[in-house]
Rosetta silent file (secondary structure, phi, psi, omega in degrees, C-alpha in Angstrom):
SEQUENCE: MKLYSSLGPNPRLVRMFLVEKGIEVERVHFDIIAGSNRSDDDYAKKNVMQTTPTLELDDGTCLTESTVICEYLEETHPDPVLIGSTAEERAETRRWARRIDQEIAVPMTMGFRGGAGRPMFEPRMNVVSPDAAAELSAMSDNHWNWLDGQLGSKDHICHDKLTLADLVAFCFIKFGGTVGWSLPEGTDNLARFAAKMEERPSADIWKQEE
SCORE:     score description
SCORE:     0.000 S_00000001
   1 L     0.000  154.857 -179.825    0.000    0.000    0.000 S_00000001
   2 E  -135.334  130.595  179.693    1.035    3.594   -0.579 S_00000001
   3 E  -107.556  122.997  173.600   -0.231    6.649    1.320 S_00000001
   4 E   -94.017  117.103 -172.950   -0.305   10.048   -0.344 S_00000001
   5 E  -138.541 -174.100 -175.075   -0.255   12.542    2.503 S_00000001
   6 L  -167.899 -172.008  166.729    0.691   16.053    3.558 S_00000001
   7 L   -64.197  164.783  174.104    0.473   18.447    6.452 S_00000001
   8 L   114.210  158.900 -174.695   -2.938   18.740    8.058 S_00000001
   9 H   -69.279  -35.669 -175.933   -5.199   16.881   10.468 S_00000001
  10 H   -70.912  -47.413  174.907   -6.739   14.388    8.049 S_00000001
  11 H   -60.516  -38.398 -178.257   -3.499   12.895    6.662 S_00000001
  12 H   -72.976  -27.593  172.779   -2.073   12.783   10.165 S_00000001
  13 H   -59.604  -48.445 -179.707   -5.218   11.065   11.433 S_00000001
  14 H   -64.353  -39.533 -179.906   -4.612    8.232    8.968 S_00000001
  15 H   -65.312  -39.788  176.028   -0.920    8.124    9.848 S_00000001
  16 H   -64.494  -41.223  178.909   -1.734    7.853   13.564 S_00000001
  17 H   -60.305  -42.492  178.427   -4.267    5.128   12.796 S_00000001
  18 H   -62.093  -43.871  179.332   -1.597    3.221   10.869 S_00000001
  19 H   -63.475  -44.269  179.572    0.862    3.489   13.759 S_00000001
  20 H   -62.242  -31.570  178.362   -1.766    2.318   16.255 S_00000001
  21 H   -82.719  -14.221 -176.110   -2.462   -0.643   13.962 S_00000001
  22 L    73.483   30.205 -178.847    1.230   -1.416   13.502 S_00000001
  23 L  -104.167  130.140  176.193    0.929   -1.106    9.707 S_00000001
  24 L  -107.009  132.803  178.159    3.807    0.225    7.645 S_00000001
  25 L  -135.135  156.500  171.568    3.142    1.683    4.198 S_00000001
  26 E   -67.748  143.525 -177.793    5.128    3.608    1.618 S_00000001
  27 E  -127.897  134.383  174.642    4.381    7.318    1.891 S_00000001
  28 E  -112.615  122.805 -175.702    4.403   10.053   -0.730 S_00000001
  29 E  -100.236  132.678  173.899    4.406   13.573    0.726 S_00000001
  30 L  -106.530  141.920  173.050    2.811   16.559   -1.000 S_00000001
  31 L   -88.163   94.951 -175.847    3.634   20.169   -0.197 S_00000001
  32 L   -74.618  -21.183  175.750    0.085   21.484    0.105 S_00000001
  33 L   -63.535  -40.879  177.723    1.319   24.993    0.916 S_00000001
  34 L   -83.142   -8.891  179.488    2.806   25.114   -2.578 S_00000001
  35 L    75.889   26.535 -176.036   -0.229   23.278   -3.973 S_00000001
  36 H   -65.186  -27.505  178.001    1.815   20.398   -5.383 S_00000001
  37 H   -68.220  -26.830 -177.439   -1.089   17.991   -4.935 S_00000001
  38 H   -93.285   -3.645  178.421   -3.251   20.167   -7.209 S_00000001
  39 L  -113.317    8.684 -178.158   -0.649   20.479   -9.955 S_00000001
  40 L  -102.955  107.493 -177.126    0.117   16.772  -10.289 S_00000001
  41 H   -64.273  -35.872  179.037   -1.835   15.267  -13.200 S_00000001
  42 H   -65.264  -38.759  179.434   -1.022   11.711  -12.141 S_00000001
  43 H   -67.993  -34.471  178.687   -2.391   12.360   -8.676 S_00000001
  44 H   -60.897  -28.073  177.873   -5.587   13.799  -10.150 S_00000001
  45 H   -74.702  -25.139  179.403   -6.187   10.394  -11.730 S_00000001
  46 H   -86.402  -33.539 -177.884   -5.946    8.757   -8.310 S_00000001
  47 L  -142.924  104.812 -173.795   -8.074   11.335   -6.463 S_00000001
  48 L   -63.710  -23.680  177.669  -10.324   13.578   -8.542 S_00000001
  49 L   -81.321  -18.049 -179.121  -10.611   16.034   -5.631 S_00000001
  50 L    59.451   27.594  174.939   -6.800   16.177   -5.377 S_00000001
  51 L   -92.639  173.563  174.230   -7.075   16.331   -1.599 S_00000001
  52 L  -124.623  147.974    8.937   -5.058   14.333    0.907 S_00000001
  53 L   -93.061  165.331  169.010   -4.889   11.644    2.134 S_00000001
  54 E  -133.773  132.853  175.764   -5.269    8.942   -0.495 S_00000001
  55 E  -106.938  117.904  177.775   -4.455    5.292    0.148 S_00000001
  56 E   -96.887  121.568 -179.634   -3.432    3.342   -2.952 S_00000001
  57 L   -80.807  169.353 -175.889   -3.879   -0.399   -2.574 S_00000001
  58 L   -62.712  -25.909 -179.710   -1.593   -2.994   -4.119 S_00000001
  59 L   -90.814    5.782  178.515   -4.033   -3.572   -6.981 S_00000001
  60 L    94.664   -9.387  175.888   -4.137    0.145   -7.826 S_00000001
  61 L   -63.210  137.083 -179.024   -7.475    0.883   -6.150 S_00000001
  62 E  -116.448  126.674  178.077   -7.384    4.306   -4.506 S_00000001
  63 E  -106.441  135.595  178.426   -9.312    5.146   -1.347 S_00000001
  64 E  -124.084  169.130 -177.046   -9.927    8.736   -0.285 S_00000001
  65 L    78.018  123.831 -170.355  -11.387   10.497    2.787 S_00000001
  66 H   -59.828  -44.692 -178.266   -9.635    9.879    6.089 S_00000001
  67 H   -69.823  -32.713  175.973  -12.429    8.067    7.929 S_00000001
  68 H   -62.998  -43.922  178.788  -13.094    5.839    4.912 S_00000001
  69 H   -62.354  -43.577  178.552   -9.425    4.867    4.852 S_00000001
  70 H   -62.997  -39.744  176.894   -9.495    4.136    8.583 S_00000001
  71 H   -60.584  -43.598  179.325  -12.616    2.001    8.145 S_00000001
  72 H   -62.153  -45.702 -179.120  -10.857   -0.009    5.430 S_00000001
  73 H   -63.188  -36.466  177.339   -7.773   -0.504    7.585 S_00000001
  74 H   -64.125  -40.822 -178.508   -9.953   -1.655   10.494 S_00000001
  75 H   -70.404  -36.685 -176.203  -11.667   -4.240    8.301 S_00000001
  76 H   -89.789  -20.238  178.238   -8.464   -5.577    6.778 S_00000001
  77 L  -134.761   76.152 -169.910   -6.353   -5.355    9.954 S_00000001
  78 L   -70.717  -10.413 -177.666   -8.862   -5.893   12.807 S_00000001
  79 L  -119.244  126.432   -0.397   -6.296   -6.151   15.604 S_00000001
  80 L   -76.801  154.674 -178.007   -6.022   -3.983   17.639 S_00000001
  81 L   -74.842  125.047  179.477   -9.645   -2.899   17.497 S_00000001
  82 L  -121.937   -5.534  176.266   -9.990    0.871   16.974 S_00000001
  83 L  -119.776  -45.797  176.641  -13.602    1.135   15.805 S_00000001
  84 L   165.493  149.299  178.659  -15.415   -1.762   17.436 S_00000001
  85 L   -91.466  -18.523 -179.349  -15.664   -5.522   17.893 S_00000001
  86 L  -127.624  166.582  178.249  -19.457   -5.628   17.580 S_00000001
  87 H   -59.377  -38.857 -179.559  -22.039   -3.836   15.471 S_00000001
  88 H   -66.449  -43.326  178.869  -23.087   -1.845   18.540 S_00000001
  89 H   -64.010  -43.221 -179.899  -19.528   -0.786   19.362 S_00000001
  90 H   -62.911  -40.990  179.535  -18.845    0.228   15.764 S_00000001
  91 H   -62.377  -42.446 -179.390  -22.053    2.269   15.643 S_00000001
  92 H   -65.035  -44.388  178.349  -21.129    4.097   18.853 S_00000001
  93 H   -62.257  -45.494 -179.953  -17.611    4.905   17.660 S_00000001
  94 H   -63.414  -36.248  178.824  -18.891    6.114   14.306 S_00000001
  95 H   -61.385  -46.985 -178.488  -21.496    8.274   16.015 S_00000001
  96 H   -69.808  -40.164  178.126  -18.880   10.065   18.094 S_00000001
  97 H   -62.103  -39.723  179.596  -16.399   10.374   15.234 S_00000001
  98 H   -69.652  -40.785  177.387  -19.106   11.895   13.045 S_00000001
  99 H   -57.542  -47.119 -179.110  -20.236   14.297   15.772 S_00000001
 100 H   -64.160  -42.957 -179.176  -16.695   15.564   16.206 S_00000001
 101 H   -64.483  -50.947 -173.783  -16.152   15.807   12.466 S_00000001
 102 H   -76.430  -42.083 -172.734  -19.431   17.531   11.598 S_00000001
 103 H   -89.053  -21.578 -176.944  -20.007   19.711   14.660 S_00000001
 104 H  -118.002  -56.751 -172.980  -16.417   20.682   15.477 S_00000001
 105 H   -66.864  -42.285 -178.002  -13.927   19.956   12.693 S_00000001
 106 H   -63.384  -53.752  177.604  -15.989   21.260    9.765 S_00000001
 107 H   -63.819  -32.055  179.541  -16.813   24.691   11.241 S_00000001
 108 H   -63.251  -48.845 -178.203  -13.298   24.893   12.694 S_00000001
 109 H   -71.682  -37.483  177.145  -11.570   24.338    9.351 S_00000001
 110 H   -65.658  -37.326  176.939  -14.022   26.501    7.399 S_00000001
 111 H   -65.171  -40.747  178.382  -13.527   29.271    9.938 S_00000001
 112 H   -65.432  -45.155 -178.326   -9.767   29.020    9.612 S_00000001
 113 H   -62.486  -36.414 -179.612   -9.845   29.028    5.816 S_00000001
 114 H   -87.963   -8.775 -178.187  -12.047   32.115    5.712 S_00000001
 115 L  -112.222 -105.284 -176.351  -10.208   33.844    8.551 S_00000001
 116 L   -61.149  -32.359 -178.274   -6.547   33.511    9.483 S_00000001
 117 L   -89.572    7.348 -174.287   -5.867   31.111    6.599 S_00000001
 118 H   -55.573  -45.645 -178.858   -7.604   33.269    3.999 S_00000001
 119 H   -56.839  -32.533 -179.154   -4.443   34.439    2.149 S_00000001
 120 H   -83.433  -39.414 -171.369   -3.463   30.820    1.477 S_00000001
 121 H   -90.109  -31.485 -174.722   -6.878   29.311    0.746 S_00000001
 122 L   -58.632  -37.012  179.484   -8.800   32.046   -1.085 S_00000001
 123 L   -69.674  -16.392 -172.090   -6.759   31.734   -4.318 S_00000001
 124 L  -117.505   -9.474  179.916   -7.395   27.990   -4.559 S_00000001
 125 L  -159.097  166.045  175.627  -10.915   27.347   -3.244 S_00000001
 126 L   -71.934  133.986  177.322  -14.169   28.973   -2.206 S_00000001
 127 L  -129.430  156.331  179.818  -14.020   30.369    1.319 S_00000001
 128 L   -76.227  166.857  178.806  -16.642   32.003    3.510 S_00000001
 129 L   -66.842  159.416  177.439  -16.646   35.713    4.302 S_00000001
 130 H   -55.820  -39.342  179.147  -14.553   36.977    7.243 S_00000001
 131 H   -64.868  -44.177  178.384  -17.734   37.547    9.269 S_00000001
 132 H   -65.058  -36.291  178.644  -18.966   34.021    8.562 S_00000001
 133 H   -60.612  -42.927  179.165  -15.511   32.670    9.394 S_00000001
 134 H   -64.067  -39.832  179.118  -15.669   34.292   12.833 S_00000001
 135 H   -66.114  -41.245  179.719  -19.134   32.845   13.416 S_00000001
 136 H   -65.738  -40.761  178.516  -18.025   29.361   12.371 S_00000001
 137 H   -62.771  -41.348  178.133  -14.980   29.512   14.639 S_00000001
 138 H   -65.074  -38.891  177.541  -17.188   30.542   17.557 S_00000001
 139 H   -61.465  -44.731  179.083  -19.591   27.705   16.747 S_00000001
 140 H   -61.875  -44.284  179.706  -16.725   25.224   16.776 S_00000001
 141 H   -61.036  -39.536  177.427  -15.454   26.544   20.120 S_00000001
 142 H   -60.759  -38.590 -179.674  -18.937   26.145   21.608 S_00000001
 143 H   -75.117  -29.007  171.527  -18.970   22.528   20.489 S_00000001
 144 H   -61.855  -41.698  176.936  -15.504   21.955   21.956 S_00000001
 145 H   -61.371  -41.375  177.275  -16.992   23.118   25.253 S_00000001
 146 H   -61.433  -44.856 -179.298  -19.875   20.682   24.778 S_00000001
 147 H   -63.838  -36.263  177.561  -17.470   17.820   24.073 S_00000001
 148 H   -58.316  -42.305  178.154  -15.506   18.703   27.194 S_00000001
 149 H   -66.724  -37.255  178.340  -18.658   18.181   29.233 S_00000001
 150 H   -68.243  -35.874  179.238  -19.390   14.885   27.523 S_00000001
 151 H   -67.798  -43.883 -179.400  -15.845   13.661   28.171 S_00000001
 152 L    57.100 -135.148 -177.090  -15.967   14.510   31.857 S_00000001
 153 L   -88.413    2.544 -177.432  -13.401   12.610   33.909 S_00000001
 154 L   -73.310  157.531  175.260  -13.000    9.833   31.332 S_00000001
 155 L   -89.001  -20.001 -176.608   -9.758    9.198   29.444 S_00000001
 156 L  -133.293  156.078 -174.520  -11.551    8.259   26.230 S_00000001
 157 L   -72.322  -35.441  176.800  -14.579    9.540   24.362 S_00000001
 158 L  -150.485  157.665  175.849  -16.327    6.166   24.166 S_00000001
 159 L    67.311    1.286 -178.263  -15.903    2.522   25.220 S_00000001
 160 L    58.119   30.793  175.713  -13.280    3.452   27.882 S_00000001
 161 L  -156.844  164.466 -178.723  -10.537    2.618   25.391 S_00000001
 162 L   -62.100  131.472  175.278   -8.786    4.209   22.427 S_00000001
 163 L  -138.681  175.697  174.572  -10.973    4.507   19.331 S_00000001
 164 H   -54.326  -36.900 -179.163  -11.128    6.393   16.068 S_00000001
 165 H   -59.736  -41.213  177.305  -13.194    9.052   17.863 S_00000001
 166 H   -62.257  -42.754 -177.920  -10.261    9.853   20.170 S_00000001
 167 H   -66.194  -39.281  177.804   -7.893   10.129   17.239 S_00000001
 168 H   -62.760  -48.954 -179.627  -10.204   12.482   15.356 S_00000001
 169 H   -60.292  -46.346 -178.044  -10.586   14.767   18.378 S_00000001
 170 H   -62.863  -42.831 -177.535   -6.871   14.759   19.128 S_00000001
 171 H   -63.492  -34.698  179.450   -5.857   15.488   15.532 S_00000001
 172 H   -81.295  -25.628  169.702   -8.043   18.571   15.354 S_00000001
 173 H   -65.048  -44.925  179.584   -6.811   19.801   18.734 S_00000001
 174 H   -66.121  -40.920  177.025   -3.270   19.416   17.403 S_00000001
 175 H   -56.629  -46.453  179.164   -4.187   21.050   14.090 S_00000001
 176 H   -55.745  -40.917  179.892   -5.501   24.060   15.995 S_00000001
 177 H   -63.554  -26.283 -179.980   -2.194   24.360   17.795 S_00000001
 178 H   -80.055  -13.095 -178.080   -0.341   24.591   14.490 S_00000001
 179 L  -120.454   22.467  173.895   -2.407   27.608   13.352 S_00000001
 180 L    85.894    9.281  179.007   -2.425   29.651   16.540 S_00000001
 181 L   -97.565  153.991  172.928   -5.637   28.279   18.079 S_00000001
 182 L  -138.710  160.110  179.598   -5.964   26.784   21.539 S_00000001
 183 L   -55.463  142.040  179.618   -8.723   24.949   23.358 S_00000001
 184 L   -59.642  152.878  178.564  -11.407   27.314   24.699 S_00000001
 185 L   -57.605  137.505  177.212  -11.143   28.434   28.314 S_00000001
 186 L    92.358   -0.636  179.818  -12.659   25.970   30.735 S_00000001
 187 L   -94.363   57.843 -176.471  -12.082   22.820   28.670 S_00000001
 188 H   -66.293  -31.092  178.844   -9.846   21.234   31.290 S_00000001
 189 H   -65.560  -41.695  178.458  -11.115   17.747   30.527 S_00000001
 190 H   -69.726  -35.250  176.865  -10.046   18.031   26.900 S_00000001
 191 H   -62.764  -41.907  176.642   -6.687   19.498   27.911 S_00000001
 192 H   -64.651  -43.538  177.677   -6.118   16.469   30.139 S_00000001
 193 H   -57.978  -47.234 -178.246   -7.285   14.164   27.353 S_00000001
 194 H   -64.107  -40.062  178.824   -4.882   15.775   24.864 S_00000001
 195 H   -63.333  -39.010  177.903   -1.961   15.533   27.286 S_00000001
 196 H   -66.318  -41.400  178.744   -2.698   11.832   27.777 S_00000001
 197 H   -64.734  -32.084  179.751   -2.897   11.281   24.013 S_00000001
 198 H   -60.163  -23.638 -177.984    0.465   13.030   23.610 S_00000001
 199 L   -77.141  -13.692 -178.010    2.049   10.126   25.488 S_00000001
 200 L   -75.930  139.653  178.031    1.112    7.645   22.766 S_00000001
 201 H   -54.937  -32.486 -178.755    3.890    6.761   20.274 S_00000001
 202 H   -65.263  -22.833  179.705    1.512    7.561   17.398 S_00000001
 203 H   -69.036  -14.934  177.579    1.419   11.211   18.550 S_00000001
 204 H   -61.756  -19.691  175.977    5.040   11.544   17.409 S_00000001
 205 H   -51.966  -36.165 -176.072    3.549   12.026   13.932 S_00000001
 206 H   -77.458  -10.201  177.816    2.840   15.619   15.012 S_00000001
 207 H   -92.190   -8.266 -178.259    6.497   16.245   15.870 S_00000001
 208 L   -88.298  150.754 -177.386    7.642   15.460   12.354 S_00000001
 209 L   -69.063  -33.517 -178.159    8.033   18.146    9.723 S_00000001
 210 L   -90.911    0.000    0.000    6.071   16.205    7.101 S_00000001
């Protein structure tokens, strides 16, 4: 298998998932700041959106979207379990991962692209207005506060063990730190959670330049 990746929370989510699974793959790095992924005609044939990450299988099949890739890896490499051992466990993990993605990560990234990240993103994609960006960022922060309450004193978001939901939350907390954002005031549970996640070997992905 070959992983086409870059900076950013979604490629690093897949890379952390791979480390947690103990899977080694060849990796091709794109400089997304320079837009190299969007100027590579061969890559466009593998991923029509030209986003990252993309996982190319040995038979040439290409999988895109970070959670889809993680789902595939879970099915083909079920040990250790990171989504669920039963239908009920998988449903619960997916519910939390989707909540974090839709209610927190989407407004967070859209707010960044239309706000602080506007000079980089506006030339290459549609971005919201500065006012909308501020509103989206505030919406995301409110949902971080909500998630903090849901986490409470637990170490993990669901099942009392590491799951995809934890990795999604951690990757977007780390992403925020790379662009000048920090967890909202009063989210001490999430700060504790993030510090605990930092101790995992897979978190070293965030210390690497690529």
